[in-house]
Short mmCIF file of C-alpha atoms and ligand atoms in Angstrom, two decimals:
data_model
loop_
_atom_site.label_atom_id
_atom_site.label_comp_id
_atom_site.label_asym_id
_atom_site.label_seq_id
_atom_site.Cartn_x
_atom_site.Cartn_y
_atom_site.Cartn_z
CA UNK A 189 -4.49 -119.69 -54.54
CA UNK A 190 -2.63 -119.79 -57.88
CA UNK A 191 0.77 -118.55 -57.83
CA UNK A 192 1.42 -117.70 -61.55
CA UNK A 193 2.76 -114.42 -62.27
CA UNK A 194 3.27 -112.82 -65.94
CA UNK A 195 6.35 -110.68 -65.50
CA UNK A 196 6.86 -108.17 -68.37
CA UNK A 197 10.77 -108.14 -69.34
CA UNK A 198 11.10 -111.15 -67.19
CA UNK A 199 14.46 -111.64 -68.46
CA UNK A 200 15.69 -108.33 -68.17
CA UNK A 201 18.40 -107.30 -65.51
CA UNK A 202 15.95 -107.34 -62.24
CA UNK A 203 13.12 -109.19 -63.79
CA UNK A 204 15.75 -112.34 -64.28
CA UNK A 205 16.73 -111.84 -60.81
CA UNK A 206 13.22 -111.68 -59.60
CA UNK A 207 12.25 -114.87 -61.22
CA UNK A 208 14.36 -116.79 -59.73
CA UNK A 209 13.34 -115.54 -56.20
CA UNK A 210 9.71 -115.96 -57.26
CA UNK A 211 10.59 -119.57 -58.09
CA UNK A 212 12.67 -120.13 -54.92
CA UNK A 213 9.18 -118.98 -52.61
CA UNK A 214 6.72 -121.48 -54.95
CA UNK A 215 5.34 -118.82 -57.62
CA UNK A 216 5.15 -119.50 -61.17
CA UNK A 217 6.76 -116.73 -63.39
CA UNK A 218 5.12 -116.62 -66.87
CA UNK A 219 7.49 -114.05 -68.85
CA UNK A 220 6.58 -111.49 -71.53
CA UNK A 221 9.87 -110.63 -73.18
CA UNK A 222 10.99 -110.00 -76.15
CA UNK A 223 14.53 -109.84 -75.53
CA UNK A 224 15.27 -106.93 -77.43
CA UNK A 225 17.48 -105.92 -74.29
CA UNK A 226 18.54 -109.06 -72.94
CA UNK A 227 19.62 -112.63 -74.11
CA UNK A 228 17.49 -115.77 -74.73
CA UNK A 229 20.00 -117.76 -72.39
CA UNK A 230 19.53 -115.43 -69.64
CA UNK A 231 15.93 -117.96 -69.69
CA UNK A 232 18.72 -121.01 -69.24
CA UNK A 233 20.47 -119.91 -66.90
CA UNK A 234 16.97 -119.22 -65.11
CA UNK A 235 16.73 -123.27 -65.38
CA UNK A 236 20.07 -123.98 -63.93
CA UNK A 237 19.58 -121.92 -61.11
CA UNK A 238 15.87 -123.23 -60.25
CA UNK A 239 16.24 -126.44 -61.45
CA UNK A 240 12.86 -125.86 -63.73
CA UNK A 241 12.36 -123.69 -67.27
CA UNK A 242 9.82 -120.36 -66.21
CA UNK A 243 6.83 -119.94 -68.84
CA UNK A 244 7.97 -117.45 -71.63
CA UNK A 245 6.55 -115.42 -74.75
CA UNK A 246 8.51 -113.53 -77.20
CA UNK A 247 6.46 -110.97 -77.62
CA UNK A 248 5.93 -106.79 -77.60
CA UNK A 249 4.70 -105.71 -74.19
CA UNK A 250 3.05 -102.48 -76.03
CA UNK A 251 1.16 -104.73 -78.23
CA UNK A 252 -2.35 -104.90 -76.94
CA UNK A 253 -3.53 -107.78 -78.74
CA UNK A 254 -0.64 -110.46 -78.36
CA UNK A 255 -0.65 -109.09 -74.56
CA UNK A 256 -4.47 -109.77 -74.11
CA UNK A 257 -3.89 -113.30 -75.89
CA UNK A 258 -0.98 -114.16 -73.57
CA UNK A 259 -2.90 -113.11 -70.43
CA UNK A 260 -6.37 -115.06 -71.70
CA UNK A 261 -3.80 -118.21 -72.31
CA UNK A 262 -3.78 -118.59 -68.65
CA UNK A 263 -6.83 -118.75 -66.10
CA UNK A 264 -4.73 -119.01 -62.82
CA UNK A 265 -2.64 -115.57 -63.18
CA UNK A 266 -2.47 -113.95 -59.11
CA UNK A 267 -0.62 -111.37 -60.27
CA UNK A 268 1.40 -109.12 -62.53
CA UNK A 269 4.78 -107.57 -62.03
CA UNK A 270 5.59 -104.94 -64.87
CA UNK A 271 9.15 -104.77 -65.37
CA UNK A 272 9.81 -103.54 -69.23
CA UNK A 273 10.91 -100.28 -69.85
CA UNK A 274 12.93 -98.29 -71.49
CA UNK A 275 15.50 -96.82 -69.15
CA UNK A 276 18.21 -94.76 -70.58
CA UNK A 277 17.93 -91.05 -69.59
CA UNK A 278 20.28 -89.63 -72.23
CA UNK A 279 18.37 -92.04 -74.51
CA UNK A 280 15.21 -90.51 -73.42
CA UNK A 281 16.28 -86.90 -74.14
CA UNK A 282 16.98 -88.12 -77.90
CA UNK A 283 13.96 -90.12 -78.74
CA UNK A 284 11.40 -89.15 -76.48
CA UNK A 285 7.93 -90.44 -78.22
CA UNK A 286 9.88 -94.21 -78.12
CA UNK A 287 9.72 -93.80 -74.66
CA UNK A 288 6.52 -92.52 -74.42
CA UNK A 289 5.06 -94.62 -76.70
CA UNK A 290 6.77 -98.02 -75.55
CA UNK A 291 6.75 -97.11 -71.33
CA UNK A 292 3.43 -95.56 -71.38
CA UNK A 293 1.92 -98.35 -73.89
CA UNK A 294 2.99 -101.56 -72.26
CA UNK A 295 1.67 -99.97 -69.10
CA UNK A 296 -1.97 -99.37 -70.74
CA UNK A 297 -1.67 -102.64 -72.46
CA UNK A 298 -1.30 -104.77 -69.12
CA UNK A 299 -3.94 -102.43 -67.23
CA UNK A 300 -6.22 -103.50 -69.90
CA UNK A 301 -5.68 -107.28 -70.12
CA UNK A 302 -5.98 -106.52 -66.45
CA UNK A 303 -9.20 -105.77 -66.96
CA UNK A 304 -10.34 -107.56 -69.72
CA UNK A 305 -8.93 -110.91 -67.63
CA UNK A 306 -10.19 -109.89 -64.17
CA UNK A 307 -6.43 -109.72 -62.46
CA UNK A 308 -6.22 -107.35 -59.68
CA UNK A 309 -2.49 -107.16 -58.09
CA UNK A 310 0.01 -105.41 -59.94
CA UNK A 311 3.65 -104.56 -59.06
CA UNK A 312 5.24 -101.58 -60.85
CA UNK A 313 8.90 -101.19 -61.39
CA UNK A 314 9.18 -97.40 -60.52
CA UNK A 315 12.30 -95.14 -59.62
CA UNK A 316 13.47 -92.83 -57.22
CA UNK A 317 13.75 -90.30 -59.88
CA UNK A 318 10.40 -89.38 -59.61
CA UNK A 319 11.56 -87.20 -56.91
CA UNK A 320 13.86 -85.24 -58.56
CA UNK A 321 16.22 -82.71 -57.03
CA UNK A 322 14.90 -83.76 -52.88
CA UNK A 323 15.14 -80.88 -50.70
CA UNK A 324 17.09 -83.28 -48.30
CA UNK A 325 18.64 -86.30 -49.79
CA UNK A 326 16.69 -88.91 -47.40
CA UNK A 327 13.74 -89.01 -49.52
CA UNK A 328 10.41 -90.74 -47.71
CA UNK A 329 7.26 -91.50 -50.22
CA UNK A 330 6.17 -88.69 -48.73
CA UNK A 331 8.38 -86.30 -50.52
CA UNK A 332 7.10 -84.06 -53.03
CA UNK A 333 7.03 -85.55 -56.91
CA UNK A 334 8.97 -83.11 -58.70
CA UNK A 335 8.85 -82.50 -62.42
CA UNK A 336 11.02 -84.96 -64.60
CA UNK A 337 14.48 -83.78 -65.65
CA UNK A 338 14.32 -86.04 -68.40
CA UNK A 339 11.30 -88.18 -70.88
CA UNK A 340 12.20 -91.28 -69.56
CA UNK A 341 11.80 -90.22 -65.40
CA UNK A 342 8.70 -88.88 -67.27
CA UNK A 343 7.41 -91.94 -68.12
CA UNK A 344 7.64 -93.18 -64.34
CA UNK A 345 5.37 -90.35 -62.74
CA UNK A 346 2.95 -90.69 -65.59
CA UNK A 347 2.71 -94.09 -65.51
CA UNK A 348 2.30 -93.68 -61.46
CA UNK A 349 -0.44 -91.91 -61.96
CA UNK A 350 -2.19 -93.93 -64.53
CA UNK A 351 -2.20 -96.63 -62.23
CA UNK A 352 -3.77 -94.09 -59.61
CA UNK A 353 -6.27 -92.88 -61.82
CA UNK A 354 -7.07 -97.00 -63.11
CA UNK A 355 -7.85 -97.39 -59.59
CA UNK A 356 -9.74 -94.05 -58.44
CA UNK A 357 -11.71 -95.20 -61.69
CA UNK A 358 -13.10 -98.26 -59.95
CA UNK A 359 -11.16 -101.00 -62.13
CA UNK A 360 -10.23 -103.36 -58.65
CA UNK A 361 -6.90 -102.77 -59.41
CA UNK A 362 -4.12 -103.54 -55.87
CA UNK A 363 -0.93 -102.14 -56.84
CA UNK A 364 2.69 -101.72 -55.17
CA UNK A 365 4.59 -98.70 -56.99
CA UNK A 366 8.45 -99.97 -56.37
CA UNK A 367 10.44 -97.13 -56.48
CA UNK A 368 13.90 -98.30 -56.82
CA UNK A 369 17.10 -96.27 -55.95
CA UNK A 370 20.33 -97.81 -57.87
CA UNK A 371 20.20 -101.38 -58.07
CA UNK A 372 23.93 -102.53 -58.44
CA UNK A 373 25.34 -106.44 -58.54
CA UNK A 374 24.62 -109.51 -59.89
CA UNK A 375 23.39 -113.01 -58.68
CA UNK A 376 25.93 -114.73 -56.40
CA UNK A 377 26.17 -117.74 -58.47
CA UNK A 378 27.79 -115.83 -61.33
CA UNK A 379 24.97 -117.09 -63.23
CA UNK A 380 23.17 -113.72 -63.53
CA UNK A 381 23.54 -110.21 -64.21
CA UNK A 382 23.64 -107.06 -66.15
CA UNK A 383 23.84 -107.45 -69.96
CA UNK A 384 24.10 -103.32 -71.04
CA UNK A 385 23.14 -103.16 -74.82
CA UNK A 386 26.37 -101.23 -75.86
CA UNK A 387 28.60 -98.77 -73.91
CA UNK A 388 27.11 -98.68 -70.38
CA UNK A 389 25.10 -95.92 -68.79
CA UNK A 390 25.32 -96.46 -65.69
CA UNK A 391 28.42 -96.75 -63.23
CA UNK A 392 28.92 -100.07 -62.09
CA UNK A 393 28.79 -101.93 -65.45
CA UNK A 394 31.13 -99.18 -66.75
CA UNK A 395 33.14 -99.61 -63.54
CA UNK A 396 33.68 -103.35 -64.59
CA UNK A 397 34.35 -102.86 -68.44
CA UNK A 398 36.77 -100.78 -67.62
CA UNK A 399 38.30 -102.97 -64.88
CA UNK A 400 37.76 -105.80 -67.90
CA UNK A 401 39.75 -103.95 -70.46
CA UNK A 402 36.53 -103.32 -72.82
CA UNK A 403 36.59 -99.35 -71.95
CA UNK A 404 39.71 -97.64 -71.64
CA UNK A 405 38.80 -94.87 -68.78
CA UNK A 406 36.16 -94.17 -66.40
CA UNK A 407 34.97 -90.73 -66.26
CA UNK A 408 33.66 -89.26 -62.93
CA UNK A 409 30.54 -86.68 -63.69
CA UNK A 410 31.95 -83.95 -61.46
CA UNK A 411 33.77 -83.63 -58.45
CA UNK A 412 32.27 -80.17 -57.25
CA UNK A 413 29.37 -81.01 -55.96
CA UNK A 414 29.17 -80.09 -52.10
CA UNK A 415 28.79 -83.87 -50.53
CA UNK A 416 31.97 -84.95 -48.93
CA UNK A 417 34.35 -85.82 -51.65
CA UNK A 418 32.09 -83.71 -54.40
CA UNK A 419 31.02 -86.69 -56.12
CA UNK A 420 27.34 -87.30 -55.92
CA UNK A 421 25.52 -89.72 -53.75
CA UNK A 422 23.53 -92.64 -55.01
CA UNK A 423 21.83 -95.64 -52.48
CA UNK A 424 23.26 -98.41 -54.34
CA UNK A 425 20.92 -101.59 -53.65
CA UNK A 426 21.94 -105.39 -54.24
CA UNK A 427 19.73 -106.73 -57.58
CA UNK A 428 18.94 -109.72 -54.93
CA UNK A 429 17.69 -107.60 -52.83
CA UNK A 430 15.42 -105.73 -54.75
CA UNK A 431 14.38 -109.22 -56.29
CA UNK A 432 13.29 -110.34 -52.98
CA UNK A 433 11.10 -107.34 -51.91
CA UNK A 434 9.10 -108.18 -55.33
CA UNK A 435 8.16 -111.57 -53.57
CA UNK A 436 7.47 -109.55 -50.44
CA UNK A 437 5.39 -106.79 -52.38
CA UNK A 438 2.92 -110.12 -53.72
CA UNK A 439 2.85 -111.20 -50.41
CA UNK A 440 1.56 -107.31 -49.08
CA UNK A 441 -1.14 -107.30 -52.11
CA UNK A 442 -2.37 -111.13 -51.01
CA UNK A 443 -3.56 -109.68 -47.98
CA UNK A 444 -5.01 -106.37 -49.27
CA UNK A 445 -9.05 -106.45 -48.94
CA UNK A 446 -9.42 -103.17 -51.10
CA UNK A 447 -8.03 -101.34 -53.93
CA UNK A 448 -4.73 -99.48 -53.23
CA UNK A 449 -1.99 -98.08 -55.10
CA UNK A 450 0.90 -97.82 -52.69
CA UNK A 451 4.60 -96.32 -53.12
CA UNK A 452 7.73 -97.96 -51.95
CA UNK A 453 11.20 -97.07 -51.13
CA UNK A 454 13.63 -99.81 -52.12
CA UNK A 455 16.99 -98.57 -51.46
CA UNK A 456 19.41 -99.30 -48.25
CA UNK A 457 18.96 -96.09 -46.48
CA UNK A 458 22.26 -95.82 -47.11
CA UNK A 459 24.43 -92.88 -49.56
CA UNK A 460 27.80 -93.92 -51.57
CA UNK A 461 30.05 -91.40 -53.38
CA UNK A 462 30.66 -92.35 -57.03
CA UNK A 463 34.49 -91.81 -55.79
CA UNK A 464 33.62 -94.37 -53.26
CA UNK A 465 32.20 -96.76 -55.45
CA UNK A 466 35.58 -96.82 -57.47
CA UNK A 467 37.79 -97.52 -54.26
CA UNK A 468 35.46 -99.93 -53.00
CA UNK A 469 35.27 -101.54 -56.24
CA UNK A 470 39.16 -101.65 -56.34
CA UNK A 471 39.68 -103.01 -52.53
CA UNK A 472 37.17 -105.83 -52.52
CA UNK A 473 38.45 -107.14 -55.70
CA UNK A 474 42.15 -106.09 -56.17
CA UNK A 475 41.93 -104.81 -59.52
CA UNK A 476 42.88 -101.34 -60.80
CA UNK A 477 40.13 -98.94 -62.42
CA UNK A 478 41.93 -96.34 -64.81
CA UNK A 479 39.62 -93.81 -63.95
CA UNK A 480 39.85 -89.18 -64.34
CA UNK A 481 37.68 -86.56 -62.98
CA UNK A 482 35.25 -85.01 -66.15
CA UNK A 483 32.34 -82.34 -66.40
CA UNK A 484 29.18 -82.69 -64.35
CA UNK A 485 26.53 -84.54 -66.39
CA UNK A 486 23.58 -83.14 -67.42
CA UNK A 487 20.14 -83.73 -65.56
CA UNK A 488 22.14 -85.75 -62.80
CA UNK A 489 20.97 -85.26 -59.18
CA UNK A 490 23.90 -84.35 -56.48
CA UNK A 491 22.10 -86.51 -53.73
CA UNK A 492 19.74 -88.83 -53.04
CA UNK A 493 18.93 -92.00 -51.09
CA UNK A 494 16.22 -93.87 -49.64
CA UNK A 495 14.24 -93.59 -45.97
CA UNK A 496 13.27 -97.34 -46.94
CA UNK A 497 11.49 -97.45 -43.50
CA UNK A 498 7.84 -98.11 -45.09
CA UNK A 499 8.94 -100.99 -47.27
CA UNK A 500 10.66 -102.65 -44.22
CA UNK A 501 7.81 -102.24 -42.15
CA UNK A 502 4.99 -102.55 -44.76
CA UNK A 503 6.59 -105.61 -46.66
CA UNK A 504 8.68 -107.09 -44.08
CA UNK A 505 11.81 -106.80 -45.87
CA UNK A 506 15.03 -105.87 -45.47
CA UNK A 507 18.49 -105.67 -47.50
CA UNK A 508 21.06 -107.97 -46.86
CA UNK A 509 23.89 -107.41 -49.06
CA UNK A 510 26.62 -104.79 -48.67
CA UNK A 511 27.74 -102.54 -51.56
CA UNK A 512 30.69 -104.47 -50.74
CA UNK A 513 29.46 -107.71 -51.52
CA UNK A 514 27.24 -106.19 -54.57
CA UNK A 515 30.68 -104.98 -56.10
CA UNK A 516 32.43 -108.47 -55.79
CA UNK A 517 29.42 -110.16 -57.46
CA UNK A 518 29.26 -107.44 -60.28
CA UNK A 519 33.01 -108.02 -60.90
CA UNK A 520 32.20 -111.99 -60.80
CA UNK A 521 29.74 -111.71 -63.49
CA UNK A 522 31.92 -109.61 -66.00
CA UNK A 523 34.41 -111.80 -65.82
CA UNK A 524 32.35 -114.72 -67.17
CA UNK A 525 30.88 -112.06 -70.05
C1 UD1 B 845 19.71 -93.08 -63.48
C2 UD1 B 845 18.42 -92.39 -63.29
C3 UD1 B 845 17.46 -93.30 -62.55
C4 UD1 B 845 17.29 -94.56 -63.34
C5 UD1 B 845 18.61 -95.21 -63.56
C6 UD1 B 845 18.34 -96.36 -64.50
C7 UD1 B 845 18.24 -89.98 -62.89
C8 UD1 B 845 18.61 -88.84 -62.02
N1 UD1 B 845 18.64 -91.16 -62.51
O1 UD1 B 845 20.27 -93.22 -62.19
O2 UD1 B 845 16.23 -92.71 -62.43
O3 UD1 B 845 16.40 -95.43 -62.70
O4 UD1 B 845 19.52 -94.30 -64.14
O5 UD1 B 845 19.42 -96.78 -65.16
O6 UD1 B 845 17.60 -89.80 -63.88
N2 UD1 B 845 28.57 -91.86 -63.15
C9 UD1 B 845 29.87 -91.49 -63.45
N3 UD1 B 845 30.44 -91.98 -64.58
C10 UD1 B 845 29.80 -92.85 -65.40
C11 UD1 B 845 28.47 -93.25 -65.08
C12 UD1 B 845 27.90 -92.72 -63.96
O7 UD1 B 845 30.47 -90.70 -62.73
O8 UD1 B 845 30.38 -93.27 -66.42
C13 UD1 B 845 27.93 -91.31 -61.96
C14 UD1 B 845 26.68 -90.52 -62.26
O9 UD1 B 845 26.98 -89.18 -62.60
C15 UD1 B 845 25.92 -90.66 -60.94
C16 UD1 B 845 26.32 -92.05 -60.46
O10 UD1 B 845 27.51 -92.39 -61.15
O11 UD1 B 845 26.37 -89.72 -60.02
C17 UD1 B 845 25.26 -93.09 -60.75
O12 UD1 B 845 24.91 -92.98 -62.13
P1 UD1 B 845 23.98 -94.02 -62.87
O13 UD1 B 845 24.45 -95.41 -62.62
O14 UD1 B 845 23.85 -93.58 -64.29
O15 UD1 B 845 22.57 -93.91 -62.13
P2 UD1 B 845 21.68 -92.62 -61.83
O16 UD1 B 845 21.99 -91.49 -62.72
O17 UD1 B 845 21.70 -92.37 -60.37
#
């Protein structure tokens, strides 16, 4: 059985952190990245940690032809894991056809070299905001899809359910739909880790800029929400972790017979305050984080976090980092940036 895999943004925040672990069980990433949102050394550091250099092309994931020549370059591919994707929601709300265009297109472009090369197991970086506003905030796969609150959590049901309808249309396509909740940390080593194109999004690589000096305050999104401390709830999810249930999701499709098309939870089953984020953040590390309480942001769920009970039965996985420890390797990593 050949163990190449071409993984799409493959040097991207969890794609770098997935090749490694691919590496570490005996695959053989190829990588489709153009690095238009992470660093050409991110591929070295890839080297020191694994001791070999993964396959890599610099090219445009949407781009149908120099995706179909990369795939028909190789005639031992297993598999495919699809990491690259826009993934800014404010972002999203501003330039919409982008992420249409570049989310939905790299999506049809793989599904087609799919095709055209005869490759049947895909892995599809998805997100736990395709279920919106949950009813109750421990969200099985079972729970309802809800419409997007923004283009970009768009892009994630609709490219969901071209990956159904790709397999109700009778291409033999095996595919694990990887809904992540918040993946937070960095690789151990210090080697690895977030690389946010500008001023961060998302909390913990704001948390550490501004712990670093590079942002001056950290603003809190609201503190009336009706959790415990009003902040909202997130399940925060070591990048290793999620890494490793990629290897595990391969593993699941190996031993698939038929075409499926199956969701996952990947989250801790486990909900942190943004509030405690900040003091956890601040204990583990000893270091201050000049933070004030702002507005609610827009579009932003009060709670949410995974029943990952499927994916630990299903895959045979299980996390085994704490936020704690995610937090201490986040803080590692900025202080090598
Ligand atoms: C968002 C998306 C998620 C997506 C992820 C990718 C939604 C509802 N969520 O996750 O689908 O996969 O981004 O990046 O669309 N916060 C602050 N101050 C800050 C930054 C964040 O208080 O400066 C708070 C947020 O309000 C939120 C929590 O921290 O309560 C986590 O925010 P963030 O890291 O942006 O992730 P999500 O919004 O949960």
């Amino acid at each position: 059985m050949s163990k190449k895999i071409i993984v799409t943004g493959g040097a991207g925040y969890i794609g770098s952190h997935t090749v490694v672990e691919l590496m570490h069980a005996g695959y053989e990433p190829v990588i489709i990245d153009d690095f238009r949102n992470s660093k050409p050394w991110i591929i070295d550091r890839i080297g020191e940690l694994t001791g070999k250099y993964p396959l890599g092309h610099s090219i445009d994931c949407a781009d149908e032809k120099e995706v179909l020549s990369v795939f028909r370059n190789y005639t031992d591919i297993f598999g495919v894991i699809h990491f690259a994707a826009y993934k800014a929601v404010g972002e999203s709300v501003q330039k919409p056809t982008m992420y249409y265009q570049n989310n939905i297109g790299s999506l049809c472009a793989i599904l087609n070299a799919m095709k055209e090369t005869k490759i049947s197991n895909l892995v599809f970086s998805s997100s736990c905001t395709v279920y919106g506003e949950p009813s109750t905030p421990a969200v099985t796969e079972n729970t309802p899809i809800q419409k997007a609150n923004s283009p970009y959590g768009d892009t994630k049901i609709i490219c969901e359910r071209i990956i159904e309808n790709v397999k109700i249309s009778g291409q033999p396509i095996q595919a694990a739909l990887l809904r992540y909740f918040n993946p937070i940390g960095a690789h151990p080593s210090g080697k690895l880790g977030e690389l946010p194109n500008g001023i961060p999004n998302n909390l913990v690589p704001y948390i550490t800029q501004t712990a670093a000096g590079i942002r001056e305050q950290l603003v809190v999104n609201g503190n009336d929400y009706t959790t415990s401390d009003g902040t909202n709830i997130r399940d925060y999810i070591h990048v290793v972790d999620l890494a490793k249930a990629h290897v595990k999701a391969l593993e699941w499709l190996q031993n698939q017979n038929k075409p499926v098309c199956e969701p996952f939870n990947l989250g801790t089953g486990k909900g942190t305050s943004v509030l405690e984020i900040i003091h956890s953040f601040e204990e583990v590390n000893q270091v201050k984080v000049n933070y004030k309480i702002g507005p609610r942001r827009e579009g932003d769920v009060e709670q949410i976090f995974a029943n990952p009970t499927k994916a630990e039965k299903m895959l045979n996985w299980k996390c085994d980092y704490s936020v704690a420890d995610a937090l201490k390797h986040s803080w590692n990593w900025e202080k090598t940036l």
